[in-house]
PDB file of C-alpha atoms in Angstrom:
ATOM      1  CA  ASP G   1      16.723 -30.848  56.822  1.00 97.00           C
ATOM      2  CA  ILE G   2      17.168 -32.199  60.339  1.00 98.00           C
ATOM      3  CA  GLN G   3      18.492 -29.506  62.665  1.00 98.00           C
ATOM      4  CA  MET G   4      21.058 -30.489  65.288  1.00 98.00           C
ATOM      5  CA  THR G   5      21.461 -28.329  68.386  1.00 98.00           C
ATOM      6  CA  GLN G   6      24.337 -28.781  70.813  1.00 98.00           C
ATOM      7  CA  SER G   7      24.611 -27.454  74.331  1.00 98.00           C
ATOM      8  CA  PRO G   8      26.505 -25.806  75.720  1.00 98.00           C
ATOM      9  CA  SER G   9      28.259 -23.910  72.935  1.00 98.00           C
ATOM     10  CA  SER G  10      31.344 -23.770  75.103  1.00 98.00           C
ATOM     11  CA  LEU G  11      32.482 -24.881  78.516  1.00 97.00           C
ATOM     12  CA  SER G  12      35.488 -24.533  80.764  1.00 97.00           C
ATOM     13  CA  ALA G  13      36.722 -27.563  82.640  1.00 96.00           C
ATOM     14  CA  SER G  14      39.757 -28.853  84.486  1.00 96.00           C
ATOM     15  CA  VAL G  15      41.846 -31.925  83.885  1.00 96.00           C
ATOM     16  CA  GLY G  16      40.130 -34.853  85.563  1.00 96.00           C
ATOM     17  CA  ASP G  17      36.629 -33.380  85.307  1.00 97.00           C
ATOM     18  CA  ARG G  18      33.679 -35.330  83.994  1.00 98.00           C
ATOM     19  CA  VAL G  19      32.254 -33.478  81.002  1.00 98.00           C
ATOM     20  CA  THR G  20      28.909 -33.982  79.285  1.00 98.00           C
ATOM     21  CA  ILE G  21      27.814 -32.448  75.976  1.00 98.00           C
ATOM     22  CA  THR G  22      24.245 -32.667  74.748  1.00 98.00           C
ATOM     23  CA  CYS G  23      22.937 -32.878  71.198  1.00 98.00           C
ATOM     24  CA  ARG G  24      19.276 -32.595  70.257  1.00 98.00           C
ATOM     25  CA  ALA G  25      17.754 -33.414  66.869  1.00 98.00           C
ATOM     26  CA  SER G  26      14.732 -31.602  65.445  1.00 98.00           C
ATOM     27  CA  GLN G  27      13.076 -34.980  64.791  1.00 98.00           C
ATOM     28  CA  SER G  28      13.750 -38.581  65.714  1.00 98.00           C
ATOM     29  CA  ILE G  29      16.944 -39.980  64.244  1.00 97.00           C
ATOM     30  CA  THR G  30      16.748 -43.314  66.118  1.00 97.00           C
ATOM     31  CA  ASN G  31      20.434 -43.941  66.939  1.00 96.00           C
ATOM     32  CA  TYR G  32      22.027 -42.494  63.798  1.00 98.00           C
ATOM     33  CA  LEU G  33      24.155 -39.999  65.666  1.00 98.00           C
ATOM     34  CA  ASN G  34      27.922 -39.570  65.474  1.00 98.00           C
ATOM     35  CA  TRP G  35      30.413 -37.524  67.497  1.00 98.00           C
ATOM     36  CA  TYR G  36      33.640 -35.937  66.254  1.00 98.00           C
ATOM     37  CA  GLN G  37      36.529 -34.126  67.922  1.00 98.00           C
ATOM     38  CA  GLN G  38      38.315 -31.326  66.099  1.00 98.00           C
ATOM     39  CA  LYS G  39      41.498 -29.569  67.138  1.00 98.00           C
ATOM     40  CA  PRO G  40      42.589 -26.251  65.614  1.00 96.00           C
ATOM     41  CA  GLY G  41      43.904 -26.613  62.079  1.00 96.00           C
ATOM     42  CA  LYS G  42      43.056 -30.306  61.937  1.00 98.00           C
ATOM     43  CA  ALA G  43      40.361 -32.444  60.383  1.00 98.00           C
ATOM     44  CA  PRO G  44      37.585 -33.770  62.604  1.00 98.00           C
ATOM     45  CA  LYS G  45      38.196 -37.184  64.137  1.00 98.00           C
ATOM     46  CA  LEU G  46      35.434 -39.751  64.598  1.00 98.00           C
ATOM     47  CA  LEU G  47      34.932 -40.645  68.266  1.00 98.00           C
ATOM     48  CA  ILE G  48      31.530 -42.308  68.550  1.00 98.00           C
ATOM     49  CA  TYR G  49      29.227 -43.720  65.850  1.00 98.00           C
ATOM     50  CA  THR G  50      25.594 -44.827  65.974  1.00 97.00           C
ATOM     51  CA  ALA G  51      25.166 -43.055  69.289  1.00 97.00           C
ATOM     52  CA  SER G  52      27.225 -45.344  71.511  1.00 97.00           C
ATOM     53  CA  SER G  53      29.817 -47.316  69.538  1.00 97.00           C
ATOM     54  CA  LEU G  54      33.397 -46.339  70.264  1.00 98.00           C
ATOM     55  CA  GLN G  55      35.566 -45.916  67.168  1.00 97.00           C
ATOM     56  CA  SER G  56      38.667 -48.087  67.130  1.00 97.00           C
ATOM     57  CA  GLY G  57      41.605 -46.433  68.856  1.00 97.00           C
ATOM     58  CA  VAL G  58      39.513 -43.908  70.786  1.00 98.00           C
ATOM     59  CA  PRO G  59      40.119 -43.948  74.570  1.00 98.00           C
ATOM     60  CA  SER G  60      37.425 -45.564  76.679  1.00 98.00           C
ATOM     61  CA  ARG G  61      36.933 -42.369  78.700  1.00 98.00           C
ATOM     62  CA  PHE G  62      34.734 -41.253  75.789  1.00 98.00           C
ATOM     63  CA  SER G  63      31.212 -42.605  75.719  1.00 98.00           C
ATOM     64  CA  GLY G  64      27.957 -41.807  73.993  1.00 98.00           C
ATOM     65  CA  SER G  65      24.326 -42.449  74.781  1.00 98.00           C
ATOM     66  CA  GLY G  66      20.831 -41.578  73.693  1.00 98.00           C
ATOM     67  CA  SER G  67      18.218 -42.352  71.091  1.00 98.00           C
ATOM     68  CA  GLY G  68      15.381 -40.618  69.325  1.00 98.00           C
ATOM     69  CA  THR G  69      16.104 -36.904  69.615  1.00 98.00           C
ATOM     70  CA  ASP G  70      18.375 -36.562  72.651  1.00 98.00           C
ATOM     71  CA  PHE G  71      21.995 -37.652  72.854  1.00 98.00           C
ATOM     72  CA  THR G  72      25.001 -37.104  75.083  1.00 98.00           C
ATOM     73  CA  LEU G  73      28.757 -37.358  74.775  1.00 98.00           C
ATOM     74  CA  THR G  74      30.578 -37.914  78.056  1.00 98.00           C
ATOM     75  CA  VAL G  75      34.266 -37.686  78.845  1.00 98.00           C
ATOM     76  CA  SER G  76      34.706 -39.439  82.167  1.00 97.00           C
ATOM     77  CA  SER G  77      38.000 -37.819  83.132  1.00 97.00           C
ATOM     78  CA  LEU G  78      39.152 -34.967  80.929  1.00 97.00           C
ATOM     79  CA  GLN G  79      42.759 -35.166  79.770  1.00 96.00           C
ATOM     80  CA  PRO G  80      44.936 -32.325  78.425  1.00 94.00           C
ATOM     81  CA  GLU G  81      44.624 -33.656  74.876  1.00 96.00           C
ATOM     82  CA  ASP G  82      40.811 -33.531  75.064  1.00 97.00           C
ATOM     83  CA  PHE G  83      40.602 -29.752  74.901  1.00 93.00           C
ATOM     84  CA  ALA G  84      39.016 -29.301  71.483  1.00 97.00           C
ATOM     85  CA  THR G  85      35.727 -28.645  69.730  1.00 98.00           C
ATOM     86  CA  TYR G  86      33.173 -31.462  69.556  1.00 98.00           C
ATOM     87  CA  TYR G  87      30.503 -31.890  66.893  1.00 98.00           C
ATOM     88  CA  CYS G  88      27.514 -34.170  66.662  1.00 98.00           C
ATOM     89  CA  GLN G  89      26.233 -35.272  63.235  1.00 98.00           C
ATOM     90  CA  GLN G  90      23.078 -37.090  62.194  1.00 98.00           C
ATOM     91  CA  SER G  91      23.011 -39.765  59.515  1.00 97.00           C
ATOM     92  CA  SER G  92      19.321 -40.597  59.621  1.00 97.00           C
ATOM     93  CA  SER G  93      18.486 -38.725  56.438  1.00 96.00           C
ATOM     94  CA  THR G  94      20.325 -36.654  53.885  1.00 95.00           C
ATOM     95  CA  PRO G  95      21.571 -34.024  53.862  1.00 97.00           C
ATOM     96  CA  TRP G  96      23.728 -35.147  56.764  1.00 98.00           C
ATOM     97  CA  THR G  97      23.828 -32.262  59.235  1.00 98.00           C
ATOM     98  CA  PHE G  98      26.107 -31.250  62.101  1.00 98.00           C
ATOM     99  CA  GLY G  99      25.569 -29.488  65.369  1.00 98.00           C
ATOM    100  CA  GLN G 100      27.151 -26.065  65.748  1.00 98.00           C
ATOM    101  CA  GLY G 101      29.941 -27.429  67.943  1.00 98.00           C
ATOM    102  CA  THR G 102      30.917 -27.324  71.614  1.00 98.00           C
ATOM    103  CA  ARG G 103      34.272 -25.843  72.488  1.00 98.00           C
ATOM    104  CA  VAL G 104      35.897 -27.391  75.561  1.00 98.00           C
ATOM    105  CA  GLU G 105      38.421 -25.021  77.105  1.00 96.00           C
ATOM    106  CA  ILE G 106      40.839 -25.244  79.995  1.00 88.00           C
ATOM    107  CA  LYS G 107      39.617 -23.682  83.229  1.00 88.00           C
TER     108      LYS G 107
ATOM    109  CA  GLN I   1      46.486 -47.420  55.885  1.00 93.00           C
ATOM    110  CA  VAL I   2      44.049 -45.514  53.732  1.00 96.00           C
ATOM    111  CA  GLN I   3      44.799 -41.810  53.409  1.00 98.00           C
ATOM    112  CA  LEU I   4      42.984 -38.967  51.684  1.00 98.00           C
ATOM    113  CA  GLN I   5      44.593 -35.828  50.263  1.00 98.00           C
ATOM    114  CA  GLU I   6      42.846 -32.787  48.850  1.00 98.00           C
ATOM    115  CA  SER I   7      44.435 -30.743  46.077  1.00 98.00           C
ATOM    116  CA  GLY I   8      43.491 -27.729  44.024  1.00 97.00           C
ATOM    117  CA  PRO I   9      43.781 -23.943  43.813  1.00 97.00           C
ATOM    118  CA  GLY I  10      43.758 -22.038  47.072  1.00 96.00           C
ATOM    119  CA  LEU I  11      42.374 -18.886  45.482  1.00 98.00           C
ATOM    120  CA  VAL I  12      39.344 -18.594  43.219  1.00 98.00           C
ATOM    121  CA  LYS I  13      37.805 -15.440  41.781  1.00 98.00           C
ATOM    122  CA  PRO I  14      34.164 -14.561  42.431  1.00 98.00           C
ATOM    123  CA  SER I  15      31.727 -16.033  39.856  1.00 97.00           C
ATOM    124  CA  GLU I  16      34.277 -18.653  38.791  1.00 98.00           C
ATOM    125  CA  THR I  17      34.288 -22.388  39.480  1.00 98.00           C
ATOM    126  CA  LEU I  18      36.055 -23.981  42.430  1.00 98.00           C
ATOM    127  CA  SER I  19      37.650 -27.334  41.552  1.00 98.00           C
ATOM    128  CA  LEU I  20      39.205 -29.742  44.028  1.00 98.00           C
ATOM    129  CA  THR I  21      40.394 -33.334  43.827  1.00 98.00           C
ATOM    130  CA  CYS I  22      40.734 -35.903  46.583  1.00 98.00           C
ATOM    131  CA  THR I  23      43.255 -38.678  46.049  1.00 98.00           C
ATOM    132  CA  VAL I  24      42.748 -41.907  47.968  1.00 98.00           C
ATOM    133  CA  SER I  25      45.947 -43.806  48.714  1.00 97.00           C
ATOM    134  CA  GLY I  26      46.652 -47.060  50.527  1.00 96.00           C
ATOM    135  CA  GLY I  27      43.350 -48.588  49.479  1.00 95.00           C
ATOM    136  CA  SER I  28      40.764 -48.752  46.740  1.00 94.00           C
ATOM    137  CA  ILE I  29      38.089 -46.159  46.126  1.00 96.00           C
ATOM    138  CA  SER I  30      35.752 -48.965  45.100  1.00 94.00           C
ATOM    139  CA  SER I  31      32.855 -50.160  47.252  1.00 88.00           C
ATOM    140  CA  TYR I  32      32.693 -47.012  49.347  1.00 95.00           C
ATOM    141  CA  TYR I  33      30.934 -43.659  49.442  1.00 97.00           C
ATOM    142  CA  TRP I  34      33.068 -40.513  49.403  1.00 98.00           C
ATOM    143  CA  SER I  35      32.063 -37.074  50.623  1.00 98.00           C
ATOM    144  CA  TRP I  36      32.988 -33.423  50.547  1.00 98.00           C
ATOM    145  CA  ILE I  37      32.477 -31.308  53.670  1.00 98.00           C
ATOM    146  CA  ARG I  38      33.407 -27.688  54.195  1.00 98.00           C
ATOM    147  CA  GLN I  39      34.063 -25.373  57.133  1.00 98.00           C
ATOM    148  CA  PRO I  40      34.100 -21.575  56.810  1.00 98.00           C
ATOM    149  CA  PRO I  41      36.805 -19.946  58.948  1.00 97.00           C
ATOM    150  CA  GLY I  42      35.788 -20.052  62.604  1.00 96.00           C
ATOM    151  CA  LYS I  43      32.487 -21.772  61.853  1.00 97.00           C
ATOM    152  CA  GLY I  44      30.922 -25.230  61.815  1.00 98.00           C
ATOM    153  CA  LEU I  45      30.837 -28.106  59.370  1.00 98.00           C
ATOM    154  CA  GLU I  46      28.610 -28.352  56.291  1.00 98.00           C
ATOM    155  CA  PHE I  47      28.008 -31.496  54.254  1.00 98.00           C
ATOM    156  CA  ILE I  48      28.310 -30.753  50.529  1.00 98.00           C
ATOM    157  CA  GLY I  49      27.565 -34.158  49.004  1.00 98.00           C
ATOM    158  CA  TYR I  50      28.746 -37.689  48.403  1.00 98.00           C
ATOM    159  CA  ILE I  51      29.479 -40.015  45.523  1.00 98.00           C
ATOM    160  CA  TYR I  52      29.541 -43.795  45.318  1.00 96.00           C
ATOM    161  CA  TYR I  53      32.394 -45.337  43.361  1.00 94.00           C
ATOM    162  CA  SER I  54      29.848 -46.306  40.692  1.00 94.00           C
ATOM    163  CA  GLY I  55      28.987 -42.632  40.183  1.00 95.00           C
ATOM    164  CA  THR I  56      25.752 -42.298  42.170  1.00 96.00           C
ATOM    165  CA  THR I  57      25.606 -38.904  43.854  1.00 97.00           C
ATOM    166  CA  ASN I  58      23.689 -37.119  46.593  1.00 97.00           C
ATOM    167  CA  TYR I  59      24.006 -33.365  47.065  1.00 98.00           C
ATOM    168  CA  ASN I  60      22.991 -30.976  49.809  1.00 98.00           C
ATOM    169  CA  PRO I  61      19.926 -29.159  48.442  1.00 97.00           C
ATOM    170  CA  SER I  62      21.392 -25.852  49.648  1.00 97.00           C
ATOM    171  CA  LEU I  63      24.219 -26.239  47.104  1.00 97.00           C
ATOM    172  CA  LYS I  64      22.721 -28.661  44.597  1.00 95.00           C
ATOM    173  CA  SER I  65      22.338 -26.157  41.754  1.00 96.00           C
ATOM    174  CA  ARG I  66      26.060 -25.350  41.849  1.00 98.00           C
ATOM    175  CA  VAL I  67      27.724 -28.646  42.833  1.00 98.00           C
ATOM    176  CA  THR I  68      29.087 -31.526  40.789  1.00 98.00           C
ATOM    177  CA  ILE I  69      30.957 -34.432  42.361  1.00 98.00           C
ATOM    178  CA  SER I  70      32.623 -36.959  40.080  1.00 98.00           C
ATOM    179  CA  VAL I  71      34.810 -40.039  40.483  1.00 97.00           C
ATOM    180  CA  ASP I  72      37.740 -41.490  38.528  1.00 97.00           C
ATOM    181  CA  THR I  73      38.292 -45.032  39.745  1.00 95.00           C
ATOM    182  CA  SER I  74      41.309 -45.503  37.468  1.00 95.00           C
ATOM    183  CA  LYS I  75      43.109 -42.746  39.376  1.00 97.00           C
ATOM    184  CA  ASN I  76      41.546 -43.531  42.767  1.00 97.00           C
ATOM    185  CA  GLN I  77      40.275 -39.960  42.897  1.00 97.00           C
ATOM    186  CA  PHE I  78      37.036 -38.076  43.311  1.00 98.00           C
ATOM    187  CA  SER I  79      36.456 -34.417  42.601  1.00 98.00           C
ATOM    188  CA  LEU I  80      34.343 -31.421  43.541  1.00 98.00           C
ATOM    189  CA  ARG I  81      33.248 -28.581  41.301  1.00 98.00           C
ATOM    190  CA  LEU I  82      31.361 -25.635  42.772  1.00 98.00           C
ATOM    191  CA  SER I  83      30.259 -23.014  40.286  1.00 98.00           C
ATOM    192  CA  SER I  84      29.475 -19.301  40.599  1.00 98.00           C
ATOM    193  CA  VAL I  85      31.399 -18.937  43.847  1.00 98.00           C
ATOM    194  CA  THR I  86      31.132 -15.948  46.171  1.00 98.00           C
ATOM    195  CA  ALA I  87      32.976 -14.913  49.305  1.00 98.00           C
ATOM    196  CA  ALA I  88      30.519 -17.067  51.272  1.00 98.00           C
ATOM    197  CA  ASP I  89      32.154 -20.136  49.713  1.00 98.00           C
ATOM    198  CA  THR I  90      35.484 -19.331  51.375  1.00 98.00           C
ATOM    199  CA  ALA I  91      36.171 -22.332  53.578  1.00 98.00           C
ATOM    200  CA  VAL I  92      38.397 -25.259  54.392  1.00 98.00           C
ATOM    201  CA  TYR I  93      37.215 -28.105  52.165  1.00 98.00           C
ATOM    202  CA  PHE I  94      37.586 -31.645  53.483  1.00 98.00           C
ATOM    203  CA  CYS I  95      37.172 -34.909  51.652  1.00 98.00           C
ATOM    204  CA  ALA I  96      36.105 -37.900  53.718  1.00 98.00           C
ATOM    205  CA  ARG I  97      35.012 -41.521  53.474  1.00 98.00           C
ATOM    206  CA  ASP I  98      31.326 -41.954  54.247  1.00 96.00           C
ATOM    207  CA  PHE I  99      31.276 -45.422  55.776  1.00 96.00           C
ATOM    208  CA  GLY I 100      28.092 -47.461  56.001  1.00 92.00           C
ATOM    209  CA  ASP I 101      27.997 -50.258  58.544  1.00 89.00           C
ATOM    210  CA  ASN I 102      25.835 -53.332  58.926  1.00 87.00           C
ATOM    211  CA  SER I 103      23.446 -51.601  61.336  1.00 86.00           C
ATOM    212  CA  GLY I 104      22.526 -48.926  58.823  1.00 87.00           C
ATOM    213  CA  GLY I 105      24.720 -46.265  60.342  1.00 92.00           C
ATOM    214  CA  TRP I 106      26.737 -43.864  58.242  1.00 96.00           C
ATOM    215  CA  TYR I 107      29.723 -41.888  59.495  1.00 98.00           C
ATOM    216  CA  PHE I 108      32.834 -40.114  58.275  1.00 98.00           C
ATOM    217  CA  ASP I 109      35.578 -42.436  59.442  1.00 97.00           C
ATOM    218  CA  LEU I 110      38.484 -41.145  57.336  1.00 98.00           C
ATOM    219  CA  TRP I 111      39.271 -37.525  56.537  1.00 98.00           C
ATOM    220  CA  GLY I 112      41.745 -35.587  54.462  1.00 98.00           C
ATOM    221  CA  ARG I 113      43.689 -32.796  56.128  1.00 98.00           C
ATOM    222  CA  GLY I 114      41.589 -30.172  54.397  1.00 98.00           C
ATOM    223  CA  THR I 115      42.480 -27.366  52.041  1.00 98.00           C
ATOM    224  CA  LEU I 116      41.624 -23.688  52.417  1.00 98.00           C
ATOM    225  CA  VAL I 117      39.945 -22.127  49.411  1.00 98.00           C
ATOM    226  CA  THR I 118      39.583 -18.363  49.429  1.00 98.00           C
ATOM    227  CA  VAL I 119      37.200 -16.619  47.064  1.00 98.00           C
ATOM    228  CA  SER I 120      38.549 -13.186  46.282  1.00 97.00           C
ATOM    229  CA  SER I 121      39.351 -11.009  43.311  1.00 95.00           C
TER     230      SER I 121
END
């Protein structure tokens, strides 16, 4: 299985901050990397697919980059509704695997 | 718009079989792949497996010996059976659409709300 490692596991930030979350794969996954946002008690929501494509309806302050083994999710200006847990997920080979999650909290 | 809804018992006894169904509404189950994903309380997400509307399946090797995913296109439903459950199988179970795009990417673009299944006697 491909192991996905996110960093940091949690972070505290203020509204308006630029936030970056990193995801590293245990082997190359080209650009088959997706990002999800999950709020408590809710299902995950797709934000970014194939590393850098913005899902329809997702605000443009979210962006993704990277290829190979190293990827980043950036929120350019954090909004109150962005406080949540974020997961990366690889779809290069089955079984699809997720990172352990990054919790973004209010400072 | 397409919506997914999980249903099934919220409590299962140890050693018994967990059974859940996902109903797809607002669209056809045909021509897509459909997945089950679970999340133990306070923990991360685990892919269980997927099924194509034609019946082709792919299971996570960590659960393969205990998992069966099936599809009923006439009811626009797909189902999960997980046998010989233990407390470690206590989790929120999500169904999701596993969408494949033209570039070869796969991603979960639609999700059900999830259902908590507790394994306890």
